[in-house]
PDB file of C-alpha atoms in Angstrom:
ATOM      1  CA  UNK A  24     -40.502   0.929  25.283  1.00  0.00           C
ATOM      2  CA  UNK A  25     -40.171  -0.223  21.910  1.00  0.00           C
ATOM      3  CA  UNK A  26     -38.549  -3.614  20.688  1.00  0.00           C
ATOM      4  CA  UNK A  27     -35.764  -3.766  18.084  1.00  0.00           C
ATOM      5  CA  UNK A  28     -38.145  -4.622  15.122  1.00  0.00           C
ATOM      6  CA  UNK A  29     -40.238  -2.067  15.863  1.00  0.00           C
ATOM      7  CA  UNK A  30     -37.580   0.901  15.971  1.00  0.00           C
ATOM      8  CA  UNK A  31     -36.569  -0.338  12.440  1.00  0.00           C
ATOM      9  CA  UNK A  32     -40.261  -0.493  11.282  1.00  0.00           C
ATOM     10  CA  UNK A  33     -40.582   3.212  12.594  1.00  0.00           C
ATOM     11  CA  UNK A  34     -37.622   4.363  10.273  1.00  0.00           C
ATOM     12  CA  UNK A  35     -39.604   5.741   7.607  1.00  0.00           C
ATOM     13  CA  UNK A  36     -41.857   8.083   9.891  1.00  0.00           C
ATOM     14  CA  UNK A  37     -38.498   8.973  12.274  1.00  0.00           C
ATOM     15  CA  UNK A  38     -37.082  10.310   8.350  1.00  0.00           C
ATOM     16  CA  UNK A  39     -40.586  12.535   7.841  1.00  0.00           C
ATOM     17  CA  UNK A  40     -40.347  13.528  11.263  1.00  0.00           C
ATOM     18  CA  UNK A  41     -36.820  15.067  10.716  1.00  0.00           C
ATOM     19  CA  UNK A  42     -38.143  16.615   7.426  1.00  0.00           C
ATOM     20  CA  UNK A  43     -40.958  18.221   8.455  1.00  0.00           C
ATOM     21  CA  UNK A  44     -39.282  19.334  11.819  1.00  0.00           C
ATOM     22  CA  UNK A  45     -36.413  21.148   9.435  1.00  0.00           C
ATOM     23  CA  UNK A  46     -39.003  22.706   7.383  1.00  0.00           C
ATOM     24  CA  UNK A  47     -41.257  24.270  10.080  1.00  0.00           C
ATOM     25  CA  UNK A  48     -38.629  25.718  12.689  1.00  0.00           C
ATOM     26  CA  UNK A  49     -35.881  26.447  10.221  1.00  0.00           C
ATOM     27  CA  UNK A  50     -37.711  26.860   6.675  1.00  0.00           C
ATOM     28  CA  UNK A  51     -35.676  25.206   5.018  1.00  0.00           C
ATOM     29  CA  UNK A  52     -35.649  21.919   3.020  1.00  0.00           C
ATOM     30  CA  UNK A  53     -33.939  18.579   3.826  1.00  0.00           C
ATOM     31  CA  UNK A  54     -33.481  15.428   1.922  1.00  0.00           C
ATOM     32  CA  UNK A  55     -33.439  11.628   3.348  1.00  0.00           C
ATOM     33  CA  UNK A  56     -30.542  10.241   2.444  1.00  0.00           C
ATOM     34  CA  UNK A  57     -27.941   7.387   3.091  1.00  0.00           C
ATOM     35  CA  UNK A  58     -25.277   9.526   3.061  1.00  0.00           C
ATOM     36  CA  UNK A  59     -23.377   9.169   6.637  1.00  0.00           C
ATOM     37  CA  UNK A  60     -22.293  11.713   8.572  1.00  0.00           C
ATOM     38  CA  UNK A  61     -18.768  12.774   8.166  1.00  0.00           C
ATOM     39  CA  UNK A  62     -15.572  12.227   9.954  1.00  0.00           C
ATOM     40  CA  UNK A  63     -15.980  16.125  11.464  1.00  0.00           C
ATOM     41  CA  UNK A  64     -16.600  17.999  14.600  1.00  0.00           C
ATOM     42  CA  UNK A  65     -20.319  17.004  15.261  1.00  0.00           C
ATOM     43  CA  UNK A  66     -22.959  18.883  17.428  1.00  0.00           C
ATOM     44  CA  UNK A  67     -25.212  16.625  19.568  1.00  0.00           C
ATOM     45  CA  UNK A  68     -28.209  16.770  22.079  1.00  0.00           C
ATOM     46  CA  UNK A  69     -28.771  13.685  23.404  1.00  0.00           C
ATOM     47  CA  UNK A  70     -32.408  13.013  25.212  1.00  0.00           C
ATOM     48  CA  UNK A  71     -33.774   9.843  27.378  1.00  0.00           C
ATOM     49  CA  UNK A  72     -37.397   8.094  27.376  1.00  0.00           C
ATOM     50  CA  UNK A  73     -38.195   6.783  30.432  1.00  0.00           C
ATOM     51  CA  UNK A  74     -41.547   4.706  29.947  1.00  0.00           C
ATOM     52  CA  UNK A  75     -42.209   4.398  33.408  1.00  0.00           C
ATOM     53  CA  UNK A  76     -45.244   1.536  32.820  1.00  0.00           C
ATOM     54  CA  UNK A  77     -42.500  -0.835  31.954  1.00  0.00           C
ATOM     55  CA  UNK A  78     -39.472   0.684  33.094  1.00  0.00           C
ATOM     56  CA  UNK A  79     -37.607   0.543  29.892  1.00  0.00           C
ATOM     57  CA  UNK A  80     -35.685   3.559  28.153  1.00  0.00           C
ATOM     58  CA  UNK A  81     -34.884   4.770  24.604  1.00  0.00           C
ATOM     59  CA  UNK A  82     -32.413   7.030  23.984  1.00  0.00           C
ATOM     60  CA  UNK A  83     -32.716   9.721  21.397  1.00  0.00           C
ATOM     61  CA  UNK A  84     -29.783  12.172  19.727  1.00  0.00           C
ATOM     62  CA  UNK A  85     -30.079  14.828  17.282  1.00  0.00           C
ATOM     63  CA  UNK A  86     -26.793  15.291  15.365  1.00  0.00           C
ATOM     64  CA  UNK A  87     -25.417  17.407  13.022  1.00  0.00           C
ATOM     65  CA  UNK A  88     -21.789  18.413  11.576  1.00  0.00           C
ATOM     66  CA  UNK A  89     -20.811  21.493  13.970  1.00  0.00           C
ATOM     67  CA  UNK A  90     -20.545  23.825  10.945  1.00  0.00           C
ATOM     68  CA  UNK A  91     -24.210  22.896  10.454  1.00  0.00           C
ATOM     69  CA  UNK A  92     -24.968  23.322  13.766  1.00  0.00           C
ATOM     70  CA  UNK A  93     -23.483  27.176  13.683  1.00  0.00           C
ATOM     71  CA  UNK A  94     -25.309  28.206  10.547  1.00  0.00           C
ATOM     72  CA  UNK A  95     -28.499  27.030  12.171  1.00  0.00           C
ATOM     73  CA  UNK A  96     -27.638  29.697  15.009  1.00  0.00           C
ATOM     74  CA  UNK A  97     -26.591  31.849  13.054  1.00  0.00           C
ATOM     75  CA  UNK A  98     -30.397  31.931  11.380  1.00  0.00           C
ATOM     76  CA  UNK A  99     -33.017  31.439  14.656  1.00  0.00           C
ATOM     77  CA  UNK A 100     -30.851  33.891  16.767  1.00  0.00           C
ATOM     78  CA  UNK A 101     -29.960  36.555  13.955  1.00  0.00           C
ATOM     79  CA  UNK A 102     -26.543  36.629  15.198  1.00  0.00           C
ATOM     80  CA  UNK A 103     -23.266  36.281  12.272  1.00  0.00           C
ATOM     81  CA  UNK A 104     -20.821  34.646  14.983  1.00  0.00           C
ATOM     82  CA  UNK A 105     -23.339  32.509  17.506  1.00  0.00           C
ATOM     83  CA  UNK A 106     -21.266  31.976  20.556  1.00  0.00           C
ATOM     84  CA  UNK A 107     -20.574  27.943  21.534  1.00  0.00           C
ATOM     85  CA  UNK A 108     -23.390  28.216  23.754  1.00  0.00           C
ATOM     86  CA  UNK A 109     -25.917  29.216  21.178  1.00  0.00           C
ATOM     87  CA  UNK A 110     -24.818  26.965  19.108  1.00  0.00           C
ATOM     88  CA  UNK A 111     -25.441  23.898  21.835  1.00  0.00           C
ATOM     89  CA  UNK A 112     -28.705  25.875  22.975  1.00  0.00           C
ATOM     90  CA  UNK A 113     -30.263  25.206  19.197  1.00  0.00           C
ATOM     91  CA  UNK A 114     -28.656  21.576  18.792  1.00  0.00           C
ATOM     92  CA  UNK A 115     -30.726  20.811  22.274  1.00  0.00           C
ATOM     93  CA  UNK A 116     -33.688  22.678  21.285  1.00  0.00           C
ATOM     94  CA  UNK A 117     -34.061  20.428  17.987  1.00  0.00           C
ATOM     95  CA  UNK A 118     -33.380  17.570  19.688  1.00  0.00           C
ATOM     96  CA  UNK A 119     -36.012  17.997  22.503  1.00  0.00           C
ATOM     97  CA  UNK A 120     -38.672  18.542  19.801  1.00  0.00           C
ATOM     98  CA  UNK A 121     -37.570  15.834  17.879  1.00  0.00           C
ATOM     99  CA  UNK A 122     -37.584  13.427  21.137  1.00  0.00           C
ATOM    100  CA  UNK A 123     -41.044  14.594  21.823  1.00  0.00           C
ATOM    101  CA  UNK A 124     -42.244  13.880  18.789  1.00  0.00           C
ATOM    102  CA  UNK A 125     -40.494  10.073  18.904  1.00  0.00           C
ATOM    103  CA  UNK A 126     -42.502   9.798  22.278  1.00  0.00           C
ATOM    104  CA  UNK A 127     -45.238  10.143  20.600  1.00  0.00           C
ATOM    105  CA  UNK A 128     -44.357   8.495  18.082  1.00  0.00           C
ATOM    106  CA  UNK A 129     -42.950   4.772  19.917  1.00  0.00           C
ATOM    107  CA  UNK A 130     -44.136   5.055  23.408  1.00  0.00           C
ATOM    108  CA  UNK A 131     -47.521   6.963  23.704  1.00  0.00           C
ATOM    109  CA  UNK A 132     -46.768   7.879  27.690  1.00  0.00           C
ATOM    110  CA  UNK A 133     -43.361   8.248  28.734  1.00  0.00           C
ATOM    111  CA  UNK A 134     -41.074  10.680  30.857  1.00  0.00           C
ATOM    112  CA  UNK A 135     -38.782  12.821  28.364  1.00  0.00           C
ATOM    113  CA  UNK A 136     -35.612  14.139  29.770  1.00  0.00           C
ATOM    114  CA  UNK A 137     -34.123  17.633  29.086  1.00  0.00           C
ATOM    115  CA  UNK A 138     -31.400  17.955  26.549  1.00  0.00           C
ATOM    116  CA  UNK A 139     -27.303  17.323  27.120  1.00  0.00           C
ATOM    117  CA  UNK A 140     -26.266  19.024  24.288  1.00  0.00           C
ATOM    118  CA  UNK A 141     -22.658  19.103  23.460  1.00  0.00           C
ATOM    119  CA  UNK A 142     -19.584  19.117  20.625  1.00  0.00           C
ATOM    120  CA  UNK A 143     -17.825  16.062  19.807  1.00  0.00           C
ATOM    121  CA  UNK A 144     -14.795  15.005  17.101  1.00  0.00           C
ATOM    122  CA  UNK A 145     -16.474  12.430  16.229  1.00  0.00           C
ATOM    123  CA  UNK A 146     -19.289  10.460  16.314  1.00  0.00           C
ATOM    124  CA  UNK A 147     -19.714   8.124  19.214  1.00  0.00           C
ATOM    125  CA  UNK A 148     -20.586   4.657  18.589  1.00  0.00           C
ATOM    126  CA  UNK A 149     -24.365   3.103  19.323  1.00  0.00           C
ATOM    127  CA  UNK A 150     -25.620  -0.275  20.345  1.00  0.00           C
ATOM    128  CA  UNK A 151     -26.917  -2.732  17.925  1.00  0.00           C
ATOM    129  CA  UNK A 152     -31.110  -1.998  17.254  1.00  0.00           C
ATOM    130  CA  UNK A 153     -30.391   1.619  16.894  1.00  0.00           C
ATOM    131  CA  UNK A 154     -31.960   2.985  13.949  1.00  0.00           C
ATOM    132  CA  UNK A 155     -31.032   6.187  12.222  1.00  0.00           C
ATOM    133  CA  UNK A 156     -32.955   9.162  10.135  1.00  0.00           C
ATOM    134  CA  UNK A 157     -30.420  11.262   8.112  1.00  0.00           C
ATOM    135  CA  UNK A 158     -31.298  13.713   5.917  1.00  0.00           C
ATOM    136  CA  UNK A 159     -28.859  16.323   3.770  1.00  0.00           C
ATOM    137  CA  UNK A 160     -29.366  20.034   4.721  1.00  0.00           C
ATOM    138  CA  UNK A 161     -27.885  23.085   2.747  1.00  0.00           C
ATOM    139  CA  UNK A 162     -25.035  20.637   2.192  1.00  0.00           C
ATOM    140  CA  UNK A 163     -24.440  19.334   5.448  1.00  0.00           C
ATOM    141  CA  UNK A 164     -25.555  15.915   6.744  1.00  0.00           C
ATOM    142  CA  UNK A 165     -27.386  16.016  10.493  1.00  0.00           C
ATOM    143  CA  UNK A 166     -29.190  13.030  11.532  1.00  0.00           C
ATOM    144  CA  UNK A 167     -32.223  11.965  14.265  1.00  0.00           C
ATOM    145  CA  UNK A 168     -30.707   8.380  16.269  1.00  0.00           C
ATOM    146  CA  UNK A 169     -32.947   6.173  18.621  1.00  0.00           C
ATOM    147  CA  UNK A 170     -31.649   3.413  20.419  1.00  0.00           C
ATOM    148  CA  UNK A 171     -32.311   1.275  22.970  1.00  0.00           C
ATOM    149  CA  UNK A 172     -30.795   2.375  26.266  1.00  0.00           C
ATOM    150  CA  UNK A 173     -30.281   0.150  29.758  1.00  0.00           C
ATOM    151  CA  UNK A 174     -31.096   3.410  31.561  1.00  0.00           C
ATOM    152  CA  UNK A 175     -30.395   6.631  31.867  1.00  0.00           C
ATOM    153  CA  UNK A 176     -26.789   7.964  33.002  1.00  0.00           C
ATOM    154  CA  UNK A 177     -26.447  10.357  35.956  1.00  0.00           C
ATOM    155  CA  UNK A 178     -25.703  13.039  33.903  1.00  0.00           C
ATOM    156  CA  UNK A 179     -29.563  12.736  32.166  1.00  0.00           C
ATOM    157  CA  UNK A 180     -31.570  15.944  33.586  1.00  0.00           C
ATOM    158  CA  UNK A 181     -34.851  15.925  34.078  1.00  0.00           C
ATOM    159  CA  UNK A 182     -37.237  18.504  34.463  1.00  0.00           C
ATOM    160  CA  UNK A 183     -38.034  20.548  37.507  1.00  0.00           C
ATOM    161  CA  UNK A 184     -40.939  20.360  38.988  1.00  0.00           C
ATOM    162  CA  UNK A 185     -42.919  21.514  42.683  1.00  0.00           C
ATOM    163  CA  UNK A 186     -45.643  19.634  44.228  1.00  0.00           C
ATOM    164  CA  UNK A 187     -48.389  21.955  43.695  1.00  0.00           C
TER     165      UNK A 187
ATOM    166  CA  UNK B   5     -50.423  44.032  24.761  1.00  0.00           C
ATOM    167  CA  UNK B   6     -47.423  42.120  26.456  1.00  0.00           C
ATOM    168  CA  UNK B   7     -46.283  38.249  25.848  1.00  0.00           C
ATOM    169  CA  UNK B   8     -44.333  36.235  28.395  1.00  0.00           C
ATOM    170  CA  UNK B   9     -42.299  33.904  26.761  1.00  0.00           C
ATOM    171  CA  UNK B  10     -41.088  30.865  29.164  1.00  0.00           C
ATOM    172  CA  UNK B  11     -38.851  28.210  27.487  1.00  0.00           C
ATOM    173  CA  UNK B  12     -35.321  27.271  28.366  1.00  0.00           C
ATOM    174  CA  UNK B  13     -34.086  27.632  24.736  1.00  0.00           C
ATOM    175  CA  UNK B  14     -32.598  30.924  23.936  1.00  0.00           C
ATOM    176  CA  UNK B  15     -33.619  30.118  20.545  1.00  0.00           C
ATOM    177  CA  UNK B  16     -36.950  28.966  21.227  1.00  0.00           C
ATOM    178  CA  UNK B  17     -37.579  32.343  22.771  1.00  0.00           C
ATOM    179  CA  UNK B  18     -36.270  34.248  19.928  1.00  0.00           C
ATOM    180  CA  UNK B  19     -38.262  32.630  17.343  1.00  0.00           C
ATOM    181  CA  UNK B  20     -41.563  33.335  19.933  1.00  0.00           C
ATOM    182  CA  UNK B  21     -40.353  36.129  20.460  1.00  0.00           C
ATOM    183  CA  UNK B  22     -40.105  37.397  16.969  1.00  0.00           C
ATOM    184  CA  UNK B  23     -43.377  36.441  15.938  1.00  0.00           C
ATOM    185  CA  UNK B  24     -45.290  37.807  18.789  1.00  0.00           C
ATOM    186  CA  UNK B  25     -43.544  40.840  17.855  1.00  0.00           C
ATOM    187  CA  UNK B  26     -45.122  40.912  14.428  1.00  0.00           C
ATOM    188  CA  UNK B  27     -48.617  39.859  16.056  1.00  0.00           C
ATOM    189  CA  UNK B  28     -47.903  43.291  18.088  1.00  0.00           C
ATOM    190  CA  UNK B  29     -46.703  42.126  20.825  1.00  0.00           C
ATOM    191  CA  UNK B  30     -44.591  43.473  23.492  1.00  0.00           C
ATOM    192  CA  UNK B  31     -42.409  40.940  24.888  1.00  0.00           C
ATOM    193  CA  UNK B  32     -40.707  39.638  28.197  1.00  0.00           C
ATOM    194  CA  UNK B  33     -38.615  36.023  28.420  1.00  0.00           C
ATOM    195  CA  UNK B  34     -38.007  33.768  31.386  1.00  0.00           C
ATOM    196  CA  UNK B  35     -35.851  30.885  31.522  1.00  0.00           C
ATOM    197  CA  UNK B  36     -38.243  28.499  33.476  1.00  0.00           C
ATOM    198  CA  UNK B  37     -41.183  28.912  34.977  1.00  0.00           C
ATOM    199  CA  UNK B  38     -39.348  29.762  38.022  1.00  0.00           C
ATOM    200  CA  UNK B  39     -38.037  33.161  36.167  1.00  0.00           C
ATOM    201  CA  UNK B  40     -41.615  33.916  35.103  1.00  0.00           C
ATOM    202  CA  UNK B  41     -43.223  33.239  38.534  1.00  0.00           C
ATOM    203  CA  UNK B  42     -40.555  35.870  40.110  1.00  0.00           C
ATOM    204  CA  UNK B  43     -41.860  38.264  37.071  1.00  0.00           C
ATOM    205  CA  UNK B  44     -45.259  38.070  37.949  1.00  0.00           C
ATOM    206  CA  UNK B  45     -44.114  38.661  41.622  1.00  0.00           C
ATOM    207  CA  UNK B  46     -42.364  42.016  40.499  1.00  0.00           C
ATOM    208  CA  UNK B  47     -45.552  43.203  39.029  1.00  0.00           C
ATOM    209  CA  UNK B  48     -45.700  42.139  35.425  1.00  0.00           C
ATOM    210  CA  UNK B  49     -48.954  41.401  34.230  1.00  0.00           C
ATOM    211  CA  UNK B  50     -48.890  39.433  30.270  1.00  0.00           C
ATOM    212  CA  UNK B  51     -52.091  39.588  28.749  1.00  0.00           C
ATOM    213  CA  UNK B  52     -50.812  36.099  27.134  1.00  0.00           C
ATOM    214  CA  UNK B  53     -47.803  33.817  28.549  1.00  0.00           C
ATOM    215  CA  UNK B  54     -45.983  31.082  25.973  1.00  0.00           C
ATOM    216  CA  UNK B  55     -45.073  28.778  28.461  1.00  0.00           C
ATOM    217  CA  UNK B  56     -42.921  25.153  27.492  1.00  0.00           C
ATOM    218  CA  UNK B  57     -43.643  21.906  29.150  1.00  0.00           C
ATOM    219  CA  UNK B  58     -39.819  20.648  30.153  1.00  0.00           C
ATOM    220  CA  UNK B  59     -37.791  23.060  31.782  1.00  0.00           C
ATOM    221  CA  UNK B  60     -35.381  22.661  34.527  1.00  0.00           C
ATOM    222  CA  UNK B  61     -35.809  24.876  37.650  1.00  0.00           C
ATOM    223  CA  UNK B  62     -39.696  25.393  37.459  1.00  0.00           C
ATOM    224  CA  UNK B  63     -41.849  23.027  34.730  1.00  0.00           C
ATOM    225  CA  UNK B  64     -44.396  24.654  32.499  1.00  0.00           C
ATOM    226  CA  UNK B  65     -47.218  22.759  34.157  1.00  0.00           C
ATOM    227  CA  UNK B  66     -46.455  23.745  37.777  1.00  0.00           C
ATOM    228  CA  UNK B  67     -46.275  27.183  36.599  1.00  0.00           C
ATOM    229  CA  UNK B  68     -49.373  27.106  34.914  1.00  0.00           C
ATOM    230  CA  UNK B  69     -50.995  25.378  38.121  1.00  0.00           C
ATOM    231  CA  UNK B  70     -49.734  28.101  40.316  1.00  0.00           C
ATOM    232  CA  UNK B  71     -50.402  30.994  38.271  1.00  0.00           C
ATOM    233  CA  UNK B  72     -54.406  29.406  37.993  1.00  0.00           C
ATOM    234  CA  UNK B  73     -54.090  29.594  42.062  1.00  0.00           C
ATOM    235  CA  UNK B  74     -53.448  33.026  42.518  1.00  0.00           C
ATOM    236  CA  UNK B  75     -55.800  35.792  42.395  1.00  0.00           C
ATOM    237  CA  UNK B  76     -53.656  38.392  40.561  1.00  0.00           C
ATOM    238  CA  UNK B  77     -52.172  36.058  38.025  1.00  0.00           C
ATOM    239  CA  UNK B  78     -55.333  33.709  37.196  1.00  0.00           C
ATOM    240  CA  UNK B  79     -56.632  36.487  34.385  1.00  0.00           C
ATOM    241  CA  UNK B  80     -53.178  35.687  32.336  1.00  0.00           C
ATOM    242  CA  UNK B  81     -54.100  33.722  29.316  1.00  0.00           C
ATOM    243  CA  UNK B  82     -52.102  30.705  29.223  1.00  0.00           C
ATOM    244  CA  UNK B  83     -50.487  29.112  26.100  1.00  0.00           C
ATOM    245  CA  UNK B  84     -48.863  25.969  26.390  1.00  0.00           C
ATOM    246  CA  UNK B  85     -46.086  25.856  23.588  1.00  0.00           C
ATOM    247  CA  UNK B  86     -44.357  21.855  23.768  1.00  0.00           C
ATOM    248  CA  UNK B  87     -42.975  18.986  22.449  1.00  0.00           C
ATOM    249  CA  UNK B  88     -45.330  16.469  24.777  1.00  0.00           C
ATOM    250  CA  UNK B  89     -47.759  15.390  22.185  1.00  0.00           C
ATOM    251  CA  UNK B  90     -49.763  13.084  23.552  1.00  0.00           C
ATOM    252  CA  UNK B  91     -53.479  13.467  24.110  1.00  0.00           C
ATOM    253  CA  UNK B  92     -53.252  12.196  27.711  1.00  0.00           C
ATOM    254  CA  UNK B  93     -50.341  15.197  28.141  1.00  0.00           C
ATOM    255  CA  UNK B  94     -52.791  17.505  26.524  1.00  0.00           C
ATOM    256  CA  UNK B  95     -55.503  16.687  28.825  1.00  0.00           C
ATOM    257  CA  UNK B  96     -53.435  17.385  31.747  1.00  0.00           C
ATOM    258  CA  UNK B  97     -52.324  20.797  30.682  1.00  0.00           C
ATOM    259  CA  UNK B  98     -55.944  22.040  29.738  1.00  0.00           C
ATOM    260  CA  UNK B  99     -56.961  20.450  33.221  1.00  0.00           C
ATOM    261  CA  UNK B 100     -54.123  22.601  35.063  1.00  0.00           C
ATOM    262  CA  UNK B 101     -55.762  25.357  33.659  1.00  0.00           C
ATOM    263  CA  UNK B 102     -53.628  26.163  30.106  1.00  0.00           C
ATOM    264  CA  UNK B 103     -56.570  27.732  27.894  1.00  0.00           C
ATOM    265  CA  UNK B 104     -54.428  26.157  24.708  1.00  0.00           C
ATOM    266  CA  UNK B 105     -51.945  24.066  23.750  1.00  0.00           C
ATOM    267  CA  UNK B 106     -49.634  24.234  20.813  1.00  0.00           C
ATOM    268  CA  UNK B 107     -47.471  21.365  19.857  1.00  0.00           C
ATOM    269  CA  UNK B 108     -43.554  21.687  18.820  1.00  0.00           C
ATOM    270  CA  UNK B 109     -42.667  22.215  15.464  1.00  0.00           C
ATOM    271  CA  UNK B 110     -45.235  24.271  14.843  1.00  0.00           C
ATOM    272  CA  UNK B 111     -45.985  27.634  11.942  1.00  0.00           C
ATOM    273  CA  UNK B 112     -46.440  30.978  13.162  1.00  0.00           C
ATOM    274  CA  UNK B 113     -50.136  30.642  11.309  1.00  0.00           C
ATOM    275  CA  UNK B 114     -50.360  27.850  14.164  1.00  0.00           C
ATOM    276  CA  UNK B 115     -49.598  30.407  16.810  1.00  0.00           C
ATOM    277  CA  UNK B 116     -51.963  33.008  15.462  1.00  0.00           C
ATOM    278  CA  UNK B 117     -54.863  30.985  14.784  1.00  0.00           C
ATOM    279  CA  UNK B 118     -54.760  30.058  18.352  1.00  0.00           C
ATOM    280  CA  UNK B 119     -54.125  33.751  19.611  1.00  0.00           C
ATOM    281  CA  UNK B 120     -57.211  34.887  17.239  1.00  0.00           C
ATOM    282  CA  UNK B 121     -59.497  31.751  18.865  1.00  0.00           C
ATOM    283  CA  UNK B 122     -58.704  33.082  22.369  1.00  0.00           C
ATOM    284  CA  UNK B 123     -59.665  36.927  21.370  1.00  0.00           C
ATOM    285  CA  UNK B 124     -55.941  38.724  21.392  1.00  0.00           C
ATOM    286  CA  UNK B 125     -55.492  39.003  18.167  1.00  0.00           C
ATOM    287  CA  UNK B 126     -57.635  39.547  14.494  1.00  0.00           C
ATOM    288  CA  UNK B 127     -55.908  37.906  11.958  1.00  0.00           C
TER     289      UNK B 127
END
């Protein structure tokens, strides 16, 4: 997929992708910024990038402090109290359209998996060459992560498909 | 008229969902394209189907190929709605037999302009 130097070079388009994703699904506005995310519950989707000409992976994660995470349910489904499942269901939705977009973006022809979405209490740590896009939304921090990946665990899902 | 919305994200399908609503749209959902084959099968015929790329289950492209196969389902007009942005995924989709393709994030002046091109709605 794509070397170390040029995940870092892709930084500024990986911040106007998480911009301009923000703006058109949720209307709202986010801001870049160095701010890290904090020491809090986080929500996560994690996503892998197969590039099967080469065989290499990338692995992509869209997270965002939990309380973030429920007020963006809260918004797309119209519901005051999103259950946990909602709540994972629009973490994983951002993050595959944000991981689509990176395909696009780094690879050009790759396999994208489906989203593992889920709630952690705290952020897990990531390989060296991983570059980040974070961006401040109504307050909150959520940010877009690529990284290179050795492969893709057995938990990755992939989408169903028939020979037809 | 009647929309099929097929995407695996609850929230995906509300936000379809609400704006073929205000297109005037009636709406069904599916899950995968597994969900919307077995709707088909029960006798719901869409004038227009939404249908994602990556789902689990059923894809968005085998459905499309299989609903192009069959003689009750082939008058459907097929959306595709999806993160896969490249041209070479494009080209597969329209050769599967998706009469557009709409890629994720997108406006709902996006969705319209490409309802309005295909002849369901005026805008």
């Amino acid at each position: 997929v794509a070397e170390t130097r040029e995940l870092r070079s892709a930084l500024p388009d990986l911040e106007s992708l998480l911009v301009e994703m923000i703006a058109m699904v949720l209307g709202e506005t986010a801001t870049p910024t160095a701010v890290p995310l904090p020491d809090v519950p986080l929500a996560m989707a994690r996503l892998i990038i197969h590039d099967e000409a080469d065989g290499s992976y990338l692995g992509v994660e869209m997270r965002a402090e939990n309380d973030l995470a429920q007020m963006l349910a809260s918004t797309l489904l119209g519901e005051a109290d999103p259950s946990p499942e909602d709540v994972l269901d629009v973490i994983a939705e951002l993050g595959n359209i944000a991981a689509g977009n990176v395909k696009s973006l780094l690879t050009g022809n790759g396999r994208l998996s489906l989203p593992s979405p889920l709630v952690v209490s705290t952020a897990p740590p990531v390989p060296d060459g991983t570059v980040r896009a974070v961006a401040n939304l109504l307050g909150h921090i959520l940010e877009l992560v690529v990284m290179p990946v050795e492969g893709a665990d057995v938990a990755t899902r992939w989408p169903g498909f028939a020979n037809v | 008229m009647q929309a099929l919305v097929v995407d695996d994200s609850r929230a995906m399908r509300t936000i379809l969902t609400r704006l073929m609503i205000s297109l005037g749209f009636t709406v069904i959902q599916a899950a995968d394209g597994a969900e919307a084959l077995a709707l088909l099968e029960g006798g719901e015929r869409p004038d227009v189907a939404l249908v994602d790329w990556n789902m689990p289950v059923m894809d968005g492209l085998t459905f499309i190929k299989l609903c192009r196969a069959h003689p009750d389902f082939r008058d459907i007009v097929l959306l595709m709605v999806t993160t896969e942005s490249e041209r070479s995924q494009i080209v597969r989709a329209l050769a599967a037999g998706a009469h557009e393709y709409v890629i994720k994030p997108f406006t709902s002046q996006m969705i319209a302009e490409k309802l309005e091109m295909l002849g369901l709605i005026a805008v």
